[in-house]
Structure formats: C-alpha cells, structure tokens
mmCIF file of C-alpha atoms and ligand atoms in Angstrom:
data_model
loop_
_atom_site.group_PDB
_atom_site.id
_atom_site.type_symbol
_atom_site.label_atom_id
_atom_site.label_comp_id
_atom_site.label_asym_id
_atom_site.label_seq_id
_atom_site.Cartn_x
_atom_site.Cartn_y
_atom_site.Cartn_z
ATOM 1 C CA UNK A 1 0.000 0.000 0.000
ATOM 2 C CA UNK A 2 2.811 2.356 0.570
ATOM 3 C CA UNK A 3 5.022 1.885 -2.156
ATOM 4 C CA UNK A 4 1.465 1.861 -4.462
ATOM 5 C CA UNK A 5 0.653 5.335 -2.564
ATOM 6 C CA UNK A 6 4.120 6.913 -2.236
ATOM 7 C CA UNK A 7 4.166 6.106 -6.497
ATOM 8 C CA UNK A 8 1.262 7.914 -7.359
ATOM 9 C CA UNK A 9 2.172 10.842 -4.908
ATOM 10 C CA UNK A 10 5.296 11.190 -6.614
ATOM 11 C CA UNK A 11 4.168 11.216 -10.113
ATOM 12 C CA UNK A 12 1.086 13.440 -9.112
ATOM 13 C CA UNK A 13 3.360 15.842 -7.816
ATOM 14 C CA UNK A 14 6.549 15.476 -10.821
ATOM 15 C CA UNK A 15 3.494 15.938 -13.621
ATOM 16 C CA UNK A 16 2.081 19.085 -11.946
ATOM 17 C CA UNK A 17 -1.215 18.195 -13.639
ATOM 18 C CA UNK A 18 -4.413 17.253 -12.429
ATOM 19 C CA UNK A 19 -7.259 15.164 -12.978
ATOM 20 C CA UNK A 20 -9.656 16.538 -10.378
ATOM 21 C CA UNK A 21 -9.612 14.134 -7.909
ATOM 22 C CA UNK A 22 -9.495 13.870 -4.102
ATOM 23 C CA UNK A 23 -5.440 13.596 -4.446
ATOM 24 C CA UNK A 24 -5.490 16.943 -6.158
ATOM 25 C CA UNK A 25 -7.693 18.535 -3.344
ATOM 26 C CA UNK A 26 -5.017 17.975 -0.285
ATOM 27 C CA UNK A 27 -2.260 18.637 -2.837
ATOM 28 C CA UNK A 28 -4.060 22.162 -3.678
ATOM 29 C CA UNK A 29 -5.542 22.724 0.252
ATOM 30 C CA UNK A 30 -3.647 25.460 1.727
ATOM 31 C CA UNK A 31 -4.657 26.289 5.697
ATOM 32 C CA UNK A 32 -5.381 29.815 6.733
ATOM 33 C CA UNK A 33 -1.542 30.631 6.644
ATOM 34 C CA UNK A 34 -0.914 29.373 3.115
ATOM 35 C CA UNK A 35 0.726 26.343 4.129
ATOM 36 C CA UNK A 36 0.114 23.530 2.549
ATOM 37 C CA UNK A 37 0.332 19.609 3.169
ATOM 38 C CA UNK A 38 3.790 17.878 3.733
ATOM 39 C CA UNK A 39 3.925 14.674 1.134
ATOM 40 C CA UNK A 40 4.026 12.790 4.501
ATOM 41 C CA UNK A 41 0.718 13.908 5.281
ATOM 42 C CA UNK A 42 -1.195 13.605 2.253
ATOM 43 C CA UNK A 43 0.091 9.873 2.456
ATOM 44 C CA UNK A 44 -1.175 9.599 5.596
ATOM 45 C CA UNK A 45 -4.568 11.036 4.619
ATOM 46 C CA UNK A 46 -4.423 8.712 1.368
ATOM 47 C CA UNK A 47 -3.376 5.696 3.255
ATOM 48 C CA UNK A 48 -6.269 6.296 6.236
ATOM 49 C CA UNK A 49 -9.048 7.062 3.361
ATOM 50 C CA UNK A 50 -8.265 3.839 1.418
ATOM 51 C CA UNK A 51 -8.297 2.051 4.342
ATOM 52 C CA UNK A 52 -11.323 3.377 5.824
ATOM 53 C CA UNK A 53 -12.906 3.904 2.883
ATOM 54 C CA UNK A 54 -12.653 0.153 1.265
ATOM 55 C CA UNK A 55 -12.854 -2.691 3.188
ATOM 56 C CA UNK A 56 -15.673 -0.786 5.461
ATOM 57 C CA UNK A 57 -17.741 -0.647 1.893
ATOM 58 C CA UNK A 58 -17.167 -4.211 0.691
ATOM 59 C CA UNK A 59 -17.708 -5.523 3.473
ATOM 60 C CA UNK A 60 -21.921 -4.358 4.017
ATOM 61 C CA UNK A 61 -21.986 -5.626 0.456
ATOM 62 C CA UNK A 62 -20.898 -8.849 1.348
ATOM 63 C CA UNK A 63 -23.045 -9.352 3.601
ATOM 64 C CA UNK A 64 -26.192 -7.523 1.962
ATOM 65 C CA UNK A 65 -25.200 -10.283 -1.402
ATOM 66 C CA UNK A 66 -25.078 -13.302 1.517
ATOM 67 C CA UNK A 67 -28.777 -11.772 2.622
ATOM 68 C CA UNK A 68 -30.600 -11.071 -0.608
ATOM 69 C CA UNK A 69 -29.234 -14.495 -1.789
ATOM 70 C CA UNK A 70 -31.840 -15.751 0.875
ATOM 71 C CA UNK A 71 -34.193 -13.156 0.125
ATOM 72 C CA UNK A 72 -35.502 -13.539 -4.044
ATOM 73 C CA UNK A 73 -38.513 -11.225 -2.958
ATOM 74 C CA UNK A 74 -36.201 -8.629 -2.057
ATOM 75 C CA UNK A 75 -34.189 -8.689 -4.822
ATOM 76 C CA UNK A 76 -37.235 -8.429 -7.102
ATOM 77 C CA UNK A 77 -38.527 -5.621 -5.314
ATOM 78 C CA UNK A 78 -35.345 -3.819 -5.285
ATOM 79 C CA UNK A 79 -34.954 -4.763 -9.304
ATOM 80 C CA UNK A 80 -38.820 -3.239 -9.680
ATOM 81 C CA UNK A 81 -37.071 0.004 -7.765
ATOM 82 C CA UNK A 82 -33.936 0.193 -9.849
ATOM 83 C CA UNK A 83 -36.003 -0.126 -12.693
ATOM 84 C CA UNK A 84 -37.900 3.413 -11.849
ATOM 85 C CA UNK A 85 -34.701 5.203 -10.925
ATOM 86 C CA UNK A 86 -32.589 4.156 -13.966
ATOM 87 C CA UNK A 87 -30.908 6.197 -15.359
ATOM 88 C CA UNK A 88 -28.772 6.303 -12.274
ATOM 89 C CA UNK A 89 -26.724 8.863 -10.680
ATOM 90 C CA UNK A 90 -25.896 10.187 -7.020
ATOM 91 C CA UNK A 91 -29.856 11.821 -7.077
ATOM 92 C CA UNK A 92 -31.183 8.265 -7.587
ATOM 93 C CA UNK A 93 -30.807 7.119 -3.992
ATOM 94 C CA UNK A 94 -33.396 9.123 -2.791
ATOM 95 C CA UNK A 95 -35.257 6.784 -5.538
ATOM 96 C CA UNK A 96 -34.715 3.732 -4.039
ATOM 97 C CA UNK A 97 -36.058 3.608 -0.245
ATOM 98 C CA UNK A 98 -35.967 -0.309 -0.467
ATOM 99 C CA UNK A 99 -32.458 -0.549 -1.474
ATOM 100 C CA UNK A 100 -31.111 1.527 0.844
ATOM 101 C CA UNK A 101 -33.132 0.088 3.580
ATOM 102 C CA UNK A 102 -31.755 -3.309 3.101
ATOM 103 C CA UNK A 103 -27.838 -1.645 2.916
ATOM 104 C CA UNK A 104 -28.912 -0.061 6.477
ATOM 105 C CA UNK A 105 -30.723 -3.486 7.623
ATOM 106 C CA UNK A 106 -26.974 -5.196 6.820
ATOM 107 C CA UNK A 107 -25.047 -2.866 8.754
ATOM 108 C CA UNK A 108 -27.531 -3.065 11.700
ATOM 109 C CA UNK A 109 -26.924 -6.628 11.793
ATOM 110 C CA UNK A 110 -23.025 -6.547 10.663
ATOM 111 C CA UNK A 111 -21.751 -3.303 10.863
ATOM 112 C CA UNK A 112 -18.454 -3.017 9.254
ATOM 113 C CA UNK A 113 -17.081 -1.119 12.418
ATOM 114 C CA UNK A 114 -18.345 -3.550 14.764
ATOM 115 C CA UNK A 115 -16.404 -1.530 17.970
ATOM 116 C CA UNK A 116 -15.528 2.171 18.030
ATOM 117 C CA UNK A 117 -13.173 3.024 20.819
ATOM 118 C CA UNK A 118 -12.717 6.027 22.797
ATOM 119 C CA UNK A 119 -10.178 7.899 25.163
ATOM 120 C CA UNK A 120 -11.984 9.088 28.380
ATOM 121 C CA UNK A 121 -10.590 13.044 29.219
ATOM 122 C CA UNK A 122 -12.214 13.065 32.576
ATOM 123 C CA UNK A 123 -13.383 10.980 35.010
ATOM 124 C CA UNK A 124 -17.600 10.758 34.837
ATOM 125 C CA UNK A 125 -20.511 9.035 35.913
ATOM 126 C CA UNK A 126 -23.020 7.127 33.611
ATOM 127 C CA UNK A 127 -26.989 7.775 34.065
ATOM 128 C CA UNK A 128 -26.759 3.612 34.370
ATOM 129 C CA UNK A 129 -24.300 4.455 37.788
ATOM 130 C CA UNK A 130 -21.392 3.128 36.018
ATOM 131 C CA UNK A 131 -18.716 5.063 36.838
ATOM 132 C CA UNK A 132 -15.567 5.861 34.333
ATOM 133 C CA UNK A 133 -12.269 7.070 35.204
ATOM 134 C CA UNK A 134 -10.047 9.502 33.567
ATOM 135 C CA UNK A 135 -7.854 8.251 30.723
ATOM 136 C CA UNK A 136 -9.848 5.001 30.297
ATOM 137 C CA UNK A 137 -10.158 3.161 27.373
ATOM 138 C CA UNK A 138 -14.282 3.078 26.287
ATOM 139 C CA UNK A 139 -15.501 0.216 24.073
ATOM 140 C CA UNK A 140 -18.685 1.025 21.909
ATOM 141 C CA UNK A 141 -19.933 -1.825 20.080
ATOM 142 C CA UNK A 142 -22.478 -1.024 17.311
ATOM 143 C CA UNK A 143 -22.632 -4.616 16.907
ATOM 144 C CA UNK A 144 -24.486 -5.202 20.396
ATOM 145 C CA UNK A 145 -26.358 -2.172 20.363
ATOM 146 C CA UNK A 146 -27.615 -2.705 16.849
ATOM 147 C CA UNK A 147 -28.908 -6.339 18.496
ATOM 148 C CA UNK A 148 -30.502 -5.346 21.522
ATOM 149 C CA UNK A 149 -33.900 -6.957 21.949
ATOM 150 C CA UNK A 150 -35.128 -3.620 24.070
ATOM 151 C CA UNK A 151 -34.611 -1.192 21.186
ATOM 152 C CA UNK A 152 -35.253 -3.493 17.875
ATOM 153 C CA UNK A 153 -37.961 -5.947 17.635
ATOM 154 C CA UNK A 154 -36.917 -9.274 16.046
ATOM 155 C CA UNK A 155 -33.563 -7.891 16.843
ATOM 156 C CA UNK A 156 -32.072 -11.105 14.883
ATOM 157 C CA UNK A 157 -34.264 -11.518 11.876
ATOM 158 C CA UNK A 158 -32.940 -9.285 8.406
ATOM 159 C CA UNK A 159 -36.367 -7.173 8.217
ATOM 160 C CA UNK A 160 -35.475 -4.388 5.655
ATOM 161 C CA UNK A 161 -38.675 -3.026 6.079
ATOM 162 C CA UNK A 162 -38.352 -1.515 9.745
ATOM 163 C CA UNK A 163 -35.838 1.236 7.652
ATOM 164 C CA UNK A 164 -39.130 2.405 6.162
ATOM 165 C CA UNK A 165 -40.732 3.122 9.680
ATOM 166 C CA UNK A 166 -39.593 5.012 12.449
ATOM 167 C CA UNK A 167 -37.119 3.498 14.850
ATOM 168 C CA UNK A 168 -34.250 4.439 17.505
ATOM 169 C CA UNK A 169 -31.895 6.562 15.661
ATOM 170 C CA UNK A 170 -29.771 6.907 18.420
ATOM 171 C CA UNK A 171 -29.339 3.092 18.406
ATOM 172 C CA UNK A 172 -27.986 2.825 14.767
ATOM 173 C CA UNK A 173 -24.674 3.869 14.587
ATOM 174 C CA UNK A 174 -23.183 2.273 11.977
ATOM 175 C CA UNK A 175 -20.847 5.267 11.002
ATOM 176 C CA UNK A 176 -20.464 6.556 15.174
ATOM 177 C CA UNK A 177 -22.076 9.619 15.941
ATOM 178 C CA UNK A 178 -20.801 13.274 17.336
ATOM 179 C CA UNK A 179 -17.367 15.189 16.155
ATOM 180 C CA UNK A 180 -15.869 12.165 14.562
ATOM 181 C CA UNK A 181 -18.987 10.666 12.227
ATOM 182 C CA UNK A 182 -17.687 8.974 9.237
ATOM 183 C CA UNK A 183 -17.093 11.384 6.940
ATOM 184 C CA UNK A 184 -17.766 9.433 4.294
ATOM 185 C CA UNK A 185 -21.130 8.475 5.142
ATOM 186 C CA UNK A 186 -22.900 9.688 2.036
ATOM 187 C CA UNK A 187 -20.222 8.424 -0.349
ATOM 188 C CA UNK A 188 -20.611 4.790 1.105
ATOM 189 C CA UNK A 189 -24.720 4.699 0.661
ATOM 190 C CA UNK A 190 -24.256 6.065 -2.739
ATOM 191 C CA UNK A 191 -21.766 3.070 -3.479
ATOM 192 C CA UNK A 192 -23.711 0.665 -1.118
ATOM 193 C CA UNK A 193 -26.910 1.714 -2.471
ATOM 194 C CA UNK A 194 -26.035 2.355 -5.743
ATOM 195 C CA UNK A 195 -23.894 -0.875 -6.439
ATOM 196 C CA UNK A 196 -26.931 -3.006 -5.102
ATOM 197 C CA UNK A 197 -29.658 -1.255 -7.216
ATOM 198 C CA UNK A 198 -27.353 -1.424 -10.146
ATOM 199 C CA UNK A 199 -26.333 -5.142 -10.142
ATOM 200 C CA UNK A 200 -29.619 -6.505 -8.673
ATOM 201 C CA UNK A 201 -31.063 -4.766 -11.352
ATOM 202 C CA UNK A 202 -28.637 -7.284 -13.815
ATOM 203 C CA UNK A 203 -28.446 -10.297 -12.302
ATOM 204 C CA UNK A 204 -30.575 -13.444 -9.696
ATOM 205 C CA UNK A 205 -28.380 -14.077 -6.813
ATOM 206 C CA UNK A 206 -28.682 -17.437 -5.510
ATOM 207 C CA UNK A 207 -26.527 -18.847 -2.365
ATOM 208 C CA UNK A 208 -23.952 -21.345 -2.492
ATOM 209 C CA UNK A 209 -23.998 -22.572 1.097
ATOM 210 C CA UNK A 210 -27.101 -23.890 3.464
ATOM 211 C CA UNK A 211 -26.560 -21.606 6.691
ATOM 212 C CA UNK A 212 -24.952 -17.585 6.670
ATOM 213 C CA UNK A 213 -21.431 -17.795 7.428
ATOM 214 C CA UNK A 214 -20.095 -16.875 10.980
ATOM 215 C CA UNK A 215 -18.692 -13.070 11.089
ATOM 216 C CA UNK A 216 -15.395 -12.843 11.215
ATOM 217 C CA UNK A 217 -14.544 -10.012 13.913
ATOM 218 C CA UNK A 218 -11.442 -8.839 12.157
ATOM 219 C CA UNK A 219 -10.849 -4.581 11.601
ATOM 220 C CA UNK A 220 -14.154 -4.956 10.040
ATOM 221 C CA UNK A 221 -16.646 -7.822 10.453
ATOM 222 C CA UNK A 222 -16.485 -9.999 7.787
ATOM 223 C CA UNK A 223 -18.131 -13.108 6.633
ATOM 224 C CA UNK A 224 -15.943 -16.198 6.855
ATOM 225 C CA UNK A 225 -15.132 -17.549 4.090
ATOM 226 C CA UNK A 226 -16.362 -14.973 1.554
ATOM 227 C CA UNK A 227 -19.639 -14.229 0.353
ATOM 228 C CA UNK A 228 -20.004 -17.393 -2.211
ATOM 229 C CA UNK A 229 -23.215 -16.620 -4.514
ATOM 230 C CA UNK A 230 -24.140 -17.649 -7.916
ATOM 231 C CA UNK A 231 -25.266 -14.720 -10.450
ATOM 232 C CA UNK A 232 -27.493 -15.683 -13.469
ATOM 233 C CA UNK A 233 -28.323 -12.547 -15.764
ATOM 234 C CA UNK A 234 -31.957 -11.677 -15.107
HETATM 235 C C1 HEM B 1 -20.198 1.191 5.025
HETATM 236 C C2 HEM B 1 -19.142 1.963 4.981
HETATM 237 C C3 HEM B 1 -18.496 2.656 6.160
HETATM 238 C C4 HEM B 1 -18.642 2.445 7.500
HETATM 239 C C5 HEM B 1 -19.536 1.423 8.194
HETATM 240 C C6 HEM B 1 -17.789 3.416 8.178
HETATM 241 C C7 HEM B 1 -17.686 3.540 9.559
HETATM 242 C C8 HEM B 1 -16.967 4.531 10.189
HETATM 243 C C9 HEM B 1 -16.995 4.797 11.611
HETATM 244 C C10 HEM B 1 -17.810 4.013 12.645
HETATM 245 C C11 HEM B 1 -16.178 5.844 11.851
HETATM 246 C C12 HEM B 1 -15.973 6.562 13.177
HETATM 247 C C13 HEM B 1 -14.907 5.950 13.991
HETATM 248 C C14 HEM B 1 -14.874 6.606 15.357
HETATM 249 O O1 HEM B 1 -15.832 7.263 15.752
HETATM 250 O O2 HEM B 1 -13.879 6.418 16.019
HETATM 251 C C15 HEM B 1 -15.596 6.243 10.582
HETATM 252 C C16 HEM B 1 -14.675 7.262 10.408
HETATM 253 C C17 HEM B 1 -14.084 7.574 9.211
HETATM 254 N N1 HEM B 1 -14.441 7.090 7.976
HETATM 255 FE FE1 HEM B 1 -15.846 5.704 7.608
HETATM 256 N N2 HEM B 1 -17.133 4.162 7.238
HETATM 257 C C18 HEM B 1 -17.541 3.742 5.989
HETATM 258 C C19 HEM B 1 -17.145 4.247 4.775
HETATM 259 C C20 HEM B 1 -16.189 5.212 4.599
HETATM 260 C C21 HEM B 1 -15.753 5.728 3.315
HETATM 261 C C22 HEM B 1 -16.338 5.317 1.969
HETATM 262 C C23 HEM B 1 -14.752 6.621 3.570
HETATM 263 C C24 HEM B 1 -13.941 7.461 2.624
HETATM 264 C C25 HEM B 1 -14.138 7.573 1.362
HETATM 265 C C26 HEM B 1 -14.585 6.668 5.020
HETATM 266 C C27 HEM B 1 -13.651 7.462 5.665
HETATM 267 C C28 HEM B 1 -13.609 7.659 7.033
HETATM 268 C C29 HEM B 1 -12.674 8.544 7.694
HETATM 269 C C30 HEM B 1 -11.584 9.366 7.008
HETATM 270 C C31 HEM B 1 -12.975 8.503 9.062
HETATM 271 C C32 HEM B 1 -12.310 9.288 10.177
HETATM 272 C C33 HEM B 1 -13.089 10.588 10.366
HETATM 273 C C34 HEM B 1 -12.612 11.400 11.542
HETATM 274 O O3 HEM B 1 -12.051 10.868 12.494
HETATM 275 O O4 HEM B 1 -12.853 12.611 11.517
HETATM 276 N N3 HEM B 1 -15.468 5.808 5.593
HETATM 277 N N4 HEM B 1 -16.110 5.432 9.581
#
C-alpha cells in the first residue's frame, strides 16, 4: 500500500497536472496561513481514506449479497425500484427507499465497524451508575447495540422493512455519531446503495452454502469464508 501510494504521490506531484480528484484537493488545500500539506501527510490522509474507505464498503456488500441471496422477494422488489430510478446517478438514492433500507438493515446486523473506541478526558458518571475514570479506554460496540432486543424488535431476523418506519436513531450507529462521524457516510450509501440497485437490477443471486457464514470479527466484520453466490443474468 505504501510503495502503491508513495508512487502515485510522486508522479502526481513530478506531472504538476491534475485530474480533479481527491489527491489533487489535499495537494491544492492550503490552511489559513498558506501552508500547505507535507507529502508525509497527504500519504497519511491517502493511506487512512483507502483504508477506511474500502474494506468498510465491501464488506456491508458482502453481507447484503449473503442476505438477498436468501431473500428472491427482495431482490425483485429492489430490481422493480432500480427499474424506476434508472438512469442512475448520485440523485437516484433518494429513488430507491428499499435498497437503501436493506444496505442499512446489513449494517444493523453486521456493521463493518463492529467496535468504536474512545479515550476518556475526565473521570464521569453514567446515568446507568457506572462510573468511568479519567484516561480510560471506552468500548462502543455497534454490533451489540444494533442487536438489543429492548430497542429493535426481532432484533435477529434481516427485516429491511423496519428502515421504512420510524425506529431508535440513536441506536444505529453504523458510522459513530458526534465530532468524529464517518465522513464518508454519504459516499458509502451512494456506493452501497447504488452498487446493489445497479447489479440486482442485472443479475438473480442465488446462495452457495445452506446456513450464513459466521462473522469474522477482524478490523471490520467480515463473513468467513467470503460471500459465495451464484449470479445468473436476469
Ligand atoms: C459502510 C461503509 C463505512 C462504515 C460502516 C464506516 C464507519 C466509520 C466509523 C464508525 C467511523 C468513526 C470511527 C470513530 O468514531 O472512532 C468512521 C470514520 C471515518 N471514515 Fe468511515 N465508514 C464507511 C465508509 C467510509 C468511506 C467510503 C470513507 C472514505 C471515502 C470513510 C472514511 C472515514 C474517515 C476518514 C474517518 C475518520 C473521520 C474522523 O475521524 O474525523 N469511511 N467510519
């Protein structure tokens, strides 16, 4: 990854020449001061939004293929929506309430970022009584909270539909929440989104194994194994 990153820095930079993408943007930003970003740092920013930015993305999608494998209805009502929005572009997610409710109904059940961790500044008490102290190391899994059978009924079944209704938005933090949200929230639901409209709208997916596969609680959560379904053209 570095030598790939540190190669395209290079010639970005030697060439002078831009093609208008994100790479260009930190080489142009300049801060209040002028200054602009050491080569160092727009690795680092490179290297952080590939890695981020990539695995987080495939892996909903391999879990939302594993699901809609198991689900034909679904993928014939998300065809029927893909249908309507076609020709496709950023606006069409708005066009596809389905779709996007079965990307959110896969990262409520495996959300890429299954823990997000947190530094403690100063010692508090929880309403629950629980009492932190300074400098402790908090553990927030969106995994657990996105299970709990208080907040989410049929906390274990894959039930797209409940995306279409109200429910706990504080309890579905799939990208955190506060100062430090993903900020690239929008980008992944129109990939997520878009990618599942676009190839459901081309292809049957049928699955390749009996039972799901057991998540694999690596940076992300992924499914073990791979995602193993069959495509036929539709
Ligand atoms: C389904 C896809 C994604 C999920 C589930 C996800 C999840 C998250 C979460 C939970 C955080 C917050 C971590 C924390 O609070 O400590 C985060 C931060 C971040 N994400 Fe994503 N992400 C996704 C896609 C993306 C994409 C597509 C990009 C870039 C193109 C991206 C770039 C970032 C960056 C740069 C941060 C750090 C932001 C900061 O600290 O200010 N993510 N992501």
């Amino acid at each position: 990854l570095d030598i790939a990153v540190a190669r395209i820095l290079s010639e970005r930079l030697r060439e002078g020449r831009g093609v208008g993408d994100m790479l260009d943007l930190l080489i142009a930003a300049r801060d209040d001061d002028g200054v602009g970003l050491t080569p160092q740092e727009i690795r680092d920013e490179i290297v952080t939004f590939i890695v981020a930015g990539h695995e987080t993305v495939a892996s909903a999608l391999a879990w939302a293929w594993l699901f809609l494998a198991r689900h034909p209805e679904m993928q014939d009502q998300i065809a029927e929506e893909s249908r309507a929005a076609h020709p496709w572009s950023r606006a069409s997610i708005a066009r596809v309430p389905f779709t996007r409710a079965v990307f959110d109904e896969t990262m409520r059940l495996y959300p890429p970022a299954w823990v997000i961790t947190r530094r403690s500044r100063d010692a508090d008490v929880l309403p629950c009584e629980i009492s932190i102290p300074a400098g402790a190391l908090l553990i927030i899994s969106p995994y657990l909270l996105h299970r709990h059978p208080d907040i989410w009924v049929d906390a274990e079944e894959f039930r797209p539909g409940r995306f279409l209704e109200p429910f706990e938005r504080d309890a579905f933090i799939p990208f955190g929440a506060g100062p430090r949200l993903c900020i690239g929230r929008d980008f992944a639901y129109v990939e997520g989104v878009l990618m599942l409209a676009m190839l459901t709208h081309r292809f049957r997916v049928t699955p390749m194994s009996e039972g799901m596969p057991w998540a694999d609680p690596q940076v992300t959560i992924r499914p073990h194994g791979g995602a193993p379904v069959r495509l036929a053209p539709r």
